[in-house]
Coordinates of C-alpha atoms and ligand atoms in Angstrom, one line a residue:
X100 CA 0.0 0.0 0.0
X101 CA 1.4 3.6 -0.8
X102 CA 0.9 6.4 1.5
X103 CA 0.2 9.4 -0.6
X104 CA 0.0 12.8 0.4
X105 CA -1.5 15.8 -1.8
X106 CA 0.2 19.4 -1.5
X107 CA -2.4 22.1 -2.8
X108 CA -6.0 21.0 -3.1
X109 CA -7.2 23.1 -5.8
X110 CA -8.3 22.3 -9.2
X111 CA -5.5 19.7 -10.0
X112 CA -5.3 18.5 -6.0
X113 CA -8.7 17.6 -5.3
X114 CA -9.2 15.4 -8.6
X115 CA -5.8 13.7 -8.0
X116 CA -6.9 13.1 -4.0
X117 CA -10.2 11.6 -5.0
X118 CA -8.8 9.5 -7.8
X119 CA -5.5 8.4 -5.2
X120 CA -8.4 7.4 -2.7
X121 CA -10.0 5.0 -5.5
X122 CA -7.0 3.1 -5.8
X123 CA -7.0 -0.2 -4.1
X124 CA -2.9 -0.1 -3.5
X125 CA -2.9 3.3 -2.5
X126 CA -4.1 4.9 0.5
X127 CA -4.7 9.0 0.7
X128 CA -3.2 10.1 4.2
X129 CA -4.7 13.4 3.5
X130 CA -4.5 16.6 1.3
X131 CA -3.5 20.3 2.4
X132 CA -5.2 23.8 2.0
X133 CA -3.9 27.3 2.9
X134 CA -7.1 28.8 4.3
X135 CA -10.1 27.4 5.2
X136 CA -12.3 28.1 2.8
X137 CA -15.1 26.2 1.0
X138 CA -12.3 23.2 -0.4
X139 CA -11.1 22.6 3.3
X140 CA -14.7 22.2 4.5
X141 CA -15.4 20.2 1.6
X142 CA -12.6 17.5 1.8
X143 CA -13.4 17.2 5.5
X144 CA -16.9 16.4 4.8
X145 CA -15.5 14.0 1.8
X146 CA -13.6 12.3 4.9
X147 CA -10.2 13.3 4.1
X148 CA -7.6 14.7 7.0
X149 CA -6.7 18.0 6.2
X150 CA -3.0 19.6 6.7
X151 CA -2.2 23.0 6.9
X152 CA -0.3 24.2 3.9
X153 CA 1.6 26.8 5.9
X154 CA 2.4 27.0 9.6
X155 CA 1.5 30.2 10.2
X156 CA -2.3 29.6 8.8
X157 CA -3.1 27.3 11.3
X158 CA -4.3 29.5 13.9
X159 CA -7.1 30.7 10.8
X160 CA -8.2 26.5 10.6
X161 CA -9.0 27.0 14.0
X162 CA -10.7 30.1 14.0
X163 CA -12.9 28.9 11.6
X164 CA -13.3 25.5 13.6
X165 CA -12.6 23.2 11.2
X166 CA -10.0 20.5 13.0
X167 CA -6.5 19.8 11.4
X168 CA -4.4 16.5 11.1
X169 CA -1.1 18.4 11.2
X170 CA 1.0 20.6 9.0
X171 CA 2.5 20.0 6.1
X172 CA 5.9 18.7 7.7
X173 CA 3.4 16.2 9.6
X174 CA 2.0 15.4 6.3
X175 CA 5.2 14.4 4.7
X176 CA 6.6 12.3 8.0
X177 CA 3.7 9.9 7.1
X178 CA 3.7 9.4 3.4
X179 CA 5.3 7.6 0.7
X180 CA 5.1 10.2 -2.4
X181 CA 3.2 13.7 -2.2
X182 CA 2.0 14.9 -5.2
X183 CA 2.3 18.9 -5.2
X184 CA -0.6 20.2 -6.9
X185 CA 0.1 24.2 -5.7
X186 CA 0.0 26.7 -8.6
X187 CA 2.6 27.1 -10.8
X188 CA 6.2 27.8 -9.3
X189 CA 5.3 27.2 -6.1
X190 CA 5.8 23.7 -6.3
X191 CA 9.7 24.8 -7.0
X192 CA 9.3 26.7 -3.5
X193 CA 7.8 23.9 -2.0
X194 CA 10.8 21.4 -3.5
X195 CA 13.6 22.0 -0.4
X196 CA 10.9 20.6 2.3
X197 CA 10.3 17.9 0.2
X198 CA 13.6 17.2 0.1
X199 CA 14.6 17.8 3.5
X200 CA 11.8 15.6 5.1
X201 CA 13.0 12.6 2.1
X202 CA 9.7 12.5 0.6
X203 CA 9.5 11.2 -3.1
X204 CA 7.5 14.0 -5.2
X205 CA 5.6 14.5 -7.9
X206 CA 5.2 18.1 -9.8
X207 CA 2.7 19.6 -12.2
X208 CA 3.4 20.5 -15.5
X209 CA 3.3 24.5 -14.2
X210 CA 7.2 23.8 -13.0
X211 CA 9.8 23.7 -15.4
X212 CA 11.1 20.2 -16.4
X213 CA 14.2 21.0 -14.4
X214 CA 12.3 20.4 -11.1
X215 CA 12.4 16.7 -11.3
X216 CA 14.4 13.5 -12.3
X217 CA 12.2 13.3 -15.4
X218 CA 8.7 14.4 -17.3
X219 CA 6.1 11.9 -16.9
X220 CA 3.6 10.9 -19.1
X221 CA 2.4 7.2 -18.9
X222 CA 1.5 6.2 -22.4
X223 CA 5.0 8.4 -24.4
X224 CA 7.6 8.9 -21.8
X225 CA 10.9 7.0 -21.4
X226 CA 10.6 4.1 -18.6
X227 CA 11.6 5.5 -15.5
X228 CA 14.1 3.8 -13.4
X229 CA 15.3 5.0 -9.7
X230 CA 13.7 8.4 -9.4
X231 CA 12.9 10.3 -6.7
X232 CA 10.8 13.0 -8.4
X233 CA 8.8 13.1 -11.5
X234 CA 6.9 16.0 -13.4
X235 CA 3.8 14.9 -14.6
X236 CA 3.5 17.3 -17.7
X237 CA 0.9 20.1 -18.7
X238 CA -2.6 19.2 -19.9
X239 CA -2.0 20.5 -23.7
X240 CA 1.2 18.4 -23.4
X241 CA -0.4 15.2 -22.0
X242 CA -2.9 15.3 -24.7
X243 CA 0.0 16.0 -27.4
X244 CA 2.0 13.2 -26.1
X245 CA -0.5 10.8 -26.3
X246 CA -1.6 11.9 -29.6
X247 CA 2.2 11.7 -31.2
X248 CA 3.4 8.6 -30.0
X249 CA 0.9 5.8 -31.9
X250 CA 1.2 8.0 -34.8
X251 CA 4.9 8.2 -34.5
X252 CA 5.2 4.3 -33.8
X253 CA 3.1 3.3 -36.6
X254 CA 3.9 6.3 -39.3
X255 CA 6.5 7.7 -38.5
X256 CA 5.6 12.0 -37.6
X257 CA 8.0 14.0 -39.9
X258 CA 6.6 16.9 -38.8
X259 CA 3.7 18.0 -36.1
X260 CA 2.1 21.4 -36.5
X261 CA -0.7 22.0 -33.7
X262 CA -2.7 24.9 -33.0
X263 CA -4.0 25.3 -29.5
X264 CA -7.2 27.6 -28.7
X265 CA -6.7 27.5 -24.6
X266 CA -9.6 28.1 -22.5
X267 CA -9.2 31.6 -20.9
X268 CA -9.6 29.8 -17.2
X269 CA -11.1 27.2 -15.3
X270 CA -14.7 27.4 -14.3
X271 CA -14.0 28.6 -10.8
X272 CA -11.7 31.3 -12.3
X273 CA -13.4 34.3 -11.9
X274 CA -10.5 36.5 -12.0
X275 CA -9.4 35.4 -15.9
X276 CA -10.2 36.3 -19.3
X277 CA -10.4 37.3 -21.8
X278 CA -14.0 37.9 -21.7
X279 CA -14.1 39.5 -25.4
X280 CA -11.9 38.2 -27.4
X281 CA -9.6 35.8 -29.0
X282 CA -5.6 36.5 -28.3
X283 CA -2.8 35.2 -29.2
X284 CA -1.1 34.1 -26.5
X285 CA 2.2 34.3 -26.6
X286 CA 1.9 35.8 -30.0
X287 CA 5.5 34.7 -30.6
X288 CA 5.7 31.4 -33.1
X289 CA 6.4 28.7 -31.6
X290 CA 5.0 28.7 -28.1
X291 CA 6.1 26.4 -25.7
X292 CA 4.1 23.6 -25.9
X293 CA 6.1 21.9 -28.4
X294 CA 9.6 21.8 -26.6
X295 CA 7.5 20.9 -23.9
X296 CA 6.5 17.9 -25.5
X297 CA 10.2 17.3 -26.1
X298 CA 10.4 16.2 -22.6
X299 CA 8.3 13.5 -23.4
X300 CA 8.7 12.6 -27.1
X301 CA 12.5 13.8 -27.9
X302 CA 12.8 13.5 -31.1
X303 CA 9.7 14.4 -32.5
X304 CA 9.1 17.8 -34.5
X305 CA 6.7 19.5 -33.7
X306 CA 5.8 23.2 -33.7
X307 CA 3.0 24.8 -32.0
X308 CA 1.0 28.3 -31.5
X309 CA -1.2 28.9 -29.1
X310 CA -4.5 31.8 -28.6
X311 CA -6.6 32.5 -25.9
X312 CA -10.2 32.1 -25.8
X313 CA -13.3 33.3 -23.9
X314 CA -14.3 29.8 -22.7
X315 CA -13.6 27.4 -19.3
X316 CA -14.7 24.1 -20.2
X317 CA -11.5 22.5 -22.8
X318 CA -8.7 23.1 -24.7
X319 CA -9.1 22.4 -28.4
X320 CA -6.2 21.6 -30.7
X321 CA -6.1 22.2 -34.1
X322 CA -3.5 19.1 -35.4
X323 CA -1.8 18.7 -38.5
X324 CA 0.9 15.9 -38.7
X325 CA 3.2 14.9 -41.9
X326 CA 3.7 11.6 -41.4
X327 CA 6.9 9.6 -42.8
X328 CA 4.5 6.9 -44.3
X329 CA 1.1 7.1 -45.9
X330 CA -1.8 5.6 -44.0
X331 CA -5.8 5.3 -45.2
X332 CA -7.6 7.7 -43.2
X333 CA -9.8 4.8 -41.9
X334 CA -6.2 3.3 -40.6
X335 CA -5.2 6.3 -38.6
X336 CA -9.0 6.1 -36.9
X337 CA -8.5 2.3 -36.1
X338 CA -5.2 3.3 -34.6
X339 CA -6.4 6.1 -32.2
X340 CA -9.6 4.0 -31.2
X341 CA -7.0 1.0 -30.2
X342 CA -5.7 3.7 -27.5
X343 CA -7.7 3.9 -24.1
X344 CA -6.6 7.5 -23.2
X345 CA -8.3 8.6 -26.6
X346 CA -12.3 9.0 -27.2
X347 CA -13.3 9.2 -30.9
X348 CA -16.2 10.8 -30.6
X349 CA -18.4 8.9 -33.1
X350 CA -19.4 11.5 -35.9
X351 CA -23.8 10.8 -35.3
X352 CA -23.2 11.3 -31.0
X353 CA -24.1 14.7 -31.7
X354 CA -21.4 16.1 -29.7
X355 CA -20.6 19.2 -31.4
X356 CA -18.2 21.0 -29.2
X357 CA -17.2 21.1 -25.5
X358 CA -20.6 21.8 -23.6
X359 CA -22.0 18.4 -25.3
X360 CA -18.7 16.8 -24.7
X361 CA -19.7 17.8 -20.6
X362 CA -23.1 17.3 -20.8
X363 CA -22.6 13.4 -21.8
X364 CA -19.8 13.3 -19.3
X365 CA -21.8 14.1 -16.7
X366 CA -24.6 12.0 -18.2
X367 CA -22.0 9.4 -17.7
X368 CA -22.3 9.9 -13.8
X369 CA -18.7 11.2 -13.8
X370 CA -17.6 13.0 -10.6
X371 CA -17.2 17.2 -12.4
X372 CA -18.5 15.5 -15.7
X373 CA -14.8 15.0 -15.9
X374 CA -13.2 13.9 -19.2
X375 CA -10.2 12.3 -18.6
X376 CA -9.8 10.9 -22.5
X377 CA -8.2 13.1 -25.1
X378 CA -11.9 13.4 -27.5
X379 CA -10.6 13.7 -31.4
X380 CA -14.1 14.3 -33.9
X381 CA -13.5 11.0 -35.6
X382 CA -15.0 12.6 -38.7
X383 CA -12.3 15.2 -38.5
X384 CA -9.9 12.2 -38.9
X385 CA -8.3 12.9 -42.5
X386 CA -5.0 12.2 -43.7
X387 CA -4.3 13.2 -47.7
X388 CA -1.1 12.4 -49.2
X389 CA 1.5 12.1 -45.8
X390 CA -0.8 14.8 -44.4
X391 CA -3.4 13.9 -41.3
X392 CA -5.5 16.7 -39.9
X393 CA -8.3 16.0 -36.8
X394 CA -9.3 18.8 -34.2
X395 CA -9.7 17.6 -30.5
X396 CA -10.6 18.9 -27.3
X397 CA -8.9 18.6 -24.2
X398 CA -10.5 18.8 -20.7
X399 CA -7.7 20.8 -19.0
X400 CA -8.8 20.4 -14.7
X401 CA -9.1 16.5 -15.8
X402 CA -6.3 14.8 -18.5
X403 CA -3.2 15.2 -16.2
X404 CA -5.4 13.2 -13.3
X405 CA -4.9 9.4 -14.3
X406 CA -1.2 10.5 -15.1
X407 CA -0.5 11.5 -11.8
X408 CA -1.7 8.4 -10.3
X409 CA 0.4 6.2 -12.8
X410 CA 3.4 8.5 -12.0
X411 CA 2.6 7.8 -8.4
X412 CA 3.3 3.7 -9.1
X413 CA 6.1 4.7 -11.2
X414 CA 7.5 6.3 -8.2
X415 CA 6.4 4.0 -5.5
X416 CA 4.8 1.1 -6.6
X417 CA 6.0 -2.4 -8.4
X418 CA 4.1 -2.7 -11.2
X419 CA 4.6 -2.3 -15.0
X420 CA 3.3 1.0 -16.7
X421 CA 1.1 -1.3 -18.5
X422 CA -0.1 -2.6 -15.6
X423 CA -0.5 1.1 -13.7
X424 CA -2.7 2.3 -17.0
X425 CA -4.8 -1.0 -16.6
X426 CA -5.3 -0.5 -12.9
X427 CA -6.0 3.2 -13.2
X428 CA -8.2 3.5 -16.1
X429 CA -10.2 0.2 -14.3
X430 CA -10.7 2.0 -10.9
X431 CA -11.4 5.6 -12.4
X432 CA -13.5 4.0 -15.2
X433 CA -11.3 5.6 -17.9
X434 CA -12.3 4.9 -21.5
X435 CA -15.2 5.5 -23.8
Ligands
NAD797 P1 -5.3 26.0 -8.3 O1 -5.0 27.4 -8.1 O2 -6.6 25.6 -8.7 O3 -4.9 25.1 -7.1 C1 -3.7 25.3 -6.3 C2 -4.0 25.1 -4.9 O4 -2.7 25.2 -4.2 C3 -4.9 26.1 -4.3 O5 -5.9 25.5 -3.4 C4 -4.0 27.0 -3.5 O6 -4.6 27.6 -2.4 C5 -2.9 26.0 -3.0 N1 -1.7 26.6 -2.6 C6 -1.2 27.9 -2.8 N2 0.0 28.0 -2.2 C7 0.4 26.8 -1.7 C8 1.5 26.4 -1.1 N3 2.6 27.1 -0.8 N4 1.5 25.0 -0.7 C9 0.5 24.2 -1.0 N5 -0.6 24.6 -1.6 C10 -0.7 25.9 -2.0 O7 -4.2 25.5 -9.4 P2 -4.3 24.3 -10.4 O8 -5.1 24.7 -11.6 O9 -4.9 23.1 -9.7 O10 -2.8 24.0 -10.9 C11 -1.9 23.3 -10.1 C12 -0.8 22.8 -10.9 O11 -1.3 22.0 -12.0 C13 0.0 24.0 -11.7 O12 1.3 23.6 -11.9 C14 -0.7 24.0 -13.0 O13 0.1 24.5 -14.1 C15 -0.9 22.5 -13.2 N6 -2.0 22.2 -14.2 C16 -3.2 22.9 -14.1 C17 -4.2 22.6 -15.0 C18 -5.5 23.4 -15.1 O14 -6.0 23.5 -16.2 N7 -6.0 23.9 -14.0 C19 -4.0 21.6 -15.9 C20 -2.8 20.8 -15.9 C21 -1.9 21.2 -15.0

């Protein structure tokens, strides 16, 4: 059984706590907030022990008479792995207590790949052998990586060229935008993603540019891959519907965009109508010449969520990747 600890229980940390808590070899010792607001009384009443983030915060927990397990430094005496989920960069502040209490960690793809032994993803990344920390990479990333590698396997990717529309925040954001607009954002050609996808797939090319739009609910990716060998169109769909991280969606579902892609995900009964799956328009599936275009959406507060509890076994637990992605996807209920 591994003791896992979460670090931040926001958007990321309270999916990755409740989907830790499903696993069977796992055990959550509890998850950590900074003030006692609505999350904190949440988790309680969801049963789990709740740390203070920061020592001098603890006196607020109190005041607001909601009981603590401990601080952080408590939290990290009794676990195996903690799994920071704190906003970006502050998991690179957070990195010298991890260290100095021993405590194996996992990162989110807001740090920089430097912060750990290696960027994680569980269906592209390189196996990973005696490392103490691991980065579980962004949620454009994820989806990228598990896009690329089947197509790179099997084809052969000469050259990926991916445009992202980003969502301009998460639901609960109430402080982003835009509200009125579409930006580029960075405007500068390439934008990160790609090398960031480097850190999972090395050698593939790929080039990406990224805007901002006025929505929460997903990501959607414009792709465009030149592939080294020429497959039927019907032979890159068969490929992508052999992977269980990747919904087609079937072209007569009626799911036009990402409010039906929710709506059936909550119709599914999933906890946030969460989509863990990267969900390619199988009609949008169309390769001509060495050329394959498709368009798919990415839930960004969901993707990175089964990847952080395979990175956890990776970590921590004796079991082959293959065998992580079985358990995972089994226990969550990943796969359409
Ligand atoms: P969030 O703001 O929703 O949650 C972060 C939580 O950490 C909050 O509850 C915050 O109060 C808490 N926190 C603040 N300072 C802390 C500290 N010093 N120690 C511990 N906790 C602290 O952020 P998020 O969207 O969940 O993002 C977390 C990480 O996951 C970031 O690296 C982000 O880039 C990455 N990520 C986010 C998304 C997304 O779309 N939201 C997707 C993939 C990856």
């Amino acid at each position: 059984m591994t003791r896992v600890g979460v670090n931040g229980y926001g958007t990321i940390g309270k999916r990755v706590a409740d989907a830790v808590a499903a696993q069977p070899d796992m055990e959550l010792v509890g998850v950590t907030k900074t003030s006692p607001d609505y999350g904190a009384e949440a988790a309680l009443r969801r049963g789990y022990d709740l740390y203070a983030a920061l020592d001098d915060r603890v006196a607020a927990f109190e005041d607001a008479g909601l009981d603590l397990a401990g601080t952080l430094a408590d939290l990290l005496d009794a676990v195996d792995v903690i799994v920071d989920c704190a906003p970006s960069g502050v998991g690179e502040r957070n990195r010298p207590t991890y260290e100095a209490h021993d405590t194996p960690a996992i990162y989110q793809g807001g740090e920089d790949a430097a912060i750990a032994d290696a960027s994680f993803n569980a269906r592209a990344s390189a196996p990973i052998r005696n490392a103490d920390s691991l980065r579980v990479v962004s949620c454009n990333t994820t989806a990228l990586s598990r896009l690329l590698a089947p197509l790179d396997e099997s084809y052969g990717v000469e050259k990926a060229r991916v445009t992202l529309v980003r969502r301009g925040g998460d639901p609960s954001e109430t402080n982003r935008g835009p509200i009125n607009d579409v930006v580029p954002d960075p405007a500068t050609v390439p934008s990160h993603h790609g090398p960031d996808v480097n850190t999972i797939l090395g050698d593939v090319d790929v080039d990406t540019a990224a805007l901002k739009a006025p929505v929460t609910g997903m990501h959607t990716h414009s792709v465009n891959v030149t592939l080294e060998a020429k497959p039927t169109t019907e032979e890159v769909r068969e490929l992508l519907r052999g992977e269980t991280r990747i919904f087609l969606i079937p072209e007569d579902a009626g799911i036009d965009g990402a409010g039906t892609l929710k709506d059936y995900a909550s119709d599914l009964g999933r906890a946030r109508g969460d989509l863990w799956e990267n969900c390619v328009w199988e009609e949008s599936i169309r390769v001509q010449g060495r050329d394959l275009y498709l368009f798919q959406n990415v839930h960004q507060e969901a993707d990175v969520v089964p990847e952080n509890v395979d990175a956890v076994r990776a970590l921590a637990g004796d079991v082959s990747r293959e065998e992580s992605v079985a358990r995972t996807n089994e226990t969550l209920g990943v796969g359409i």
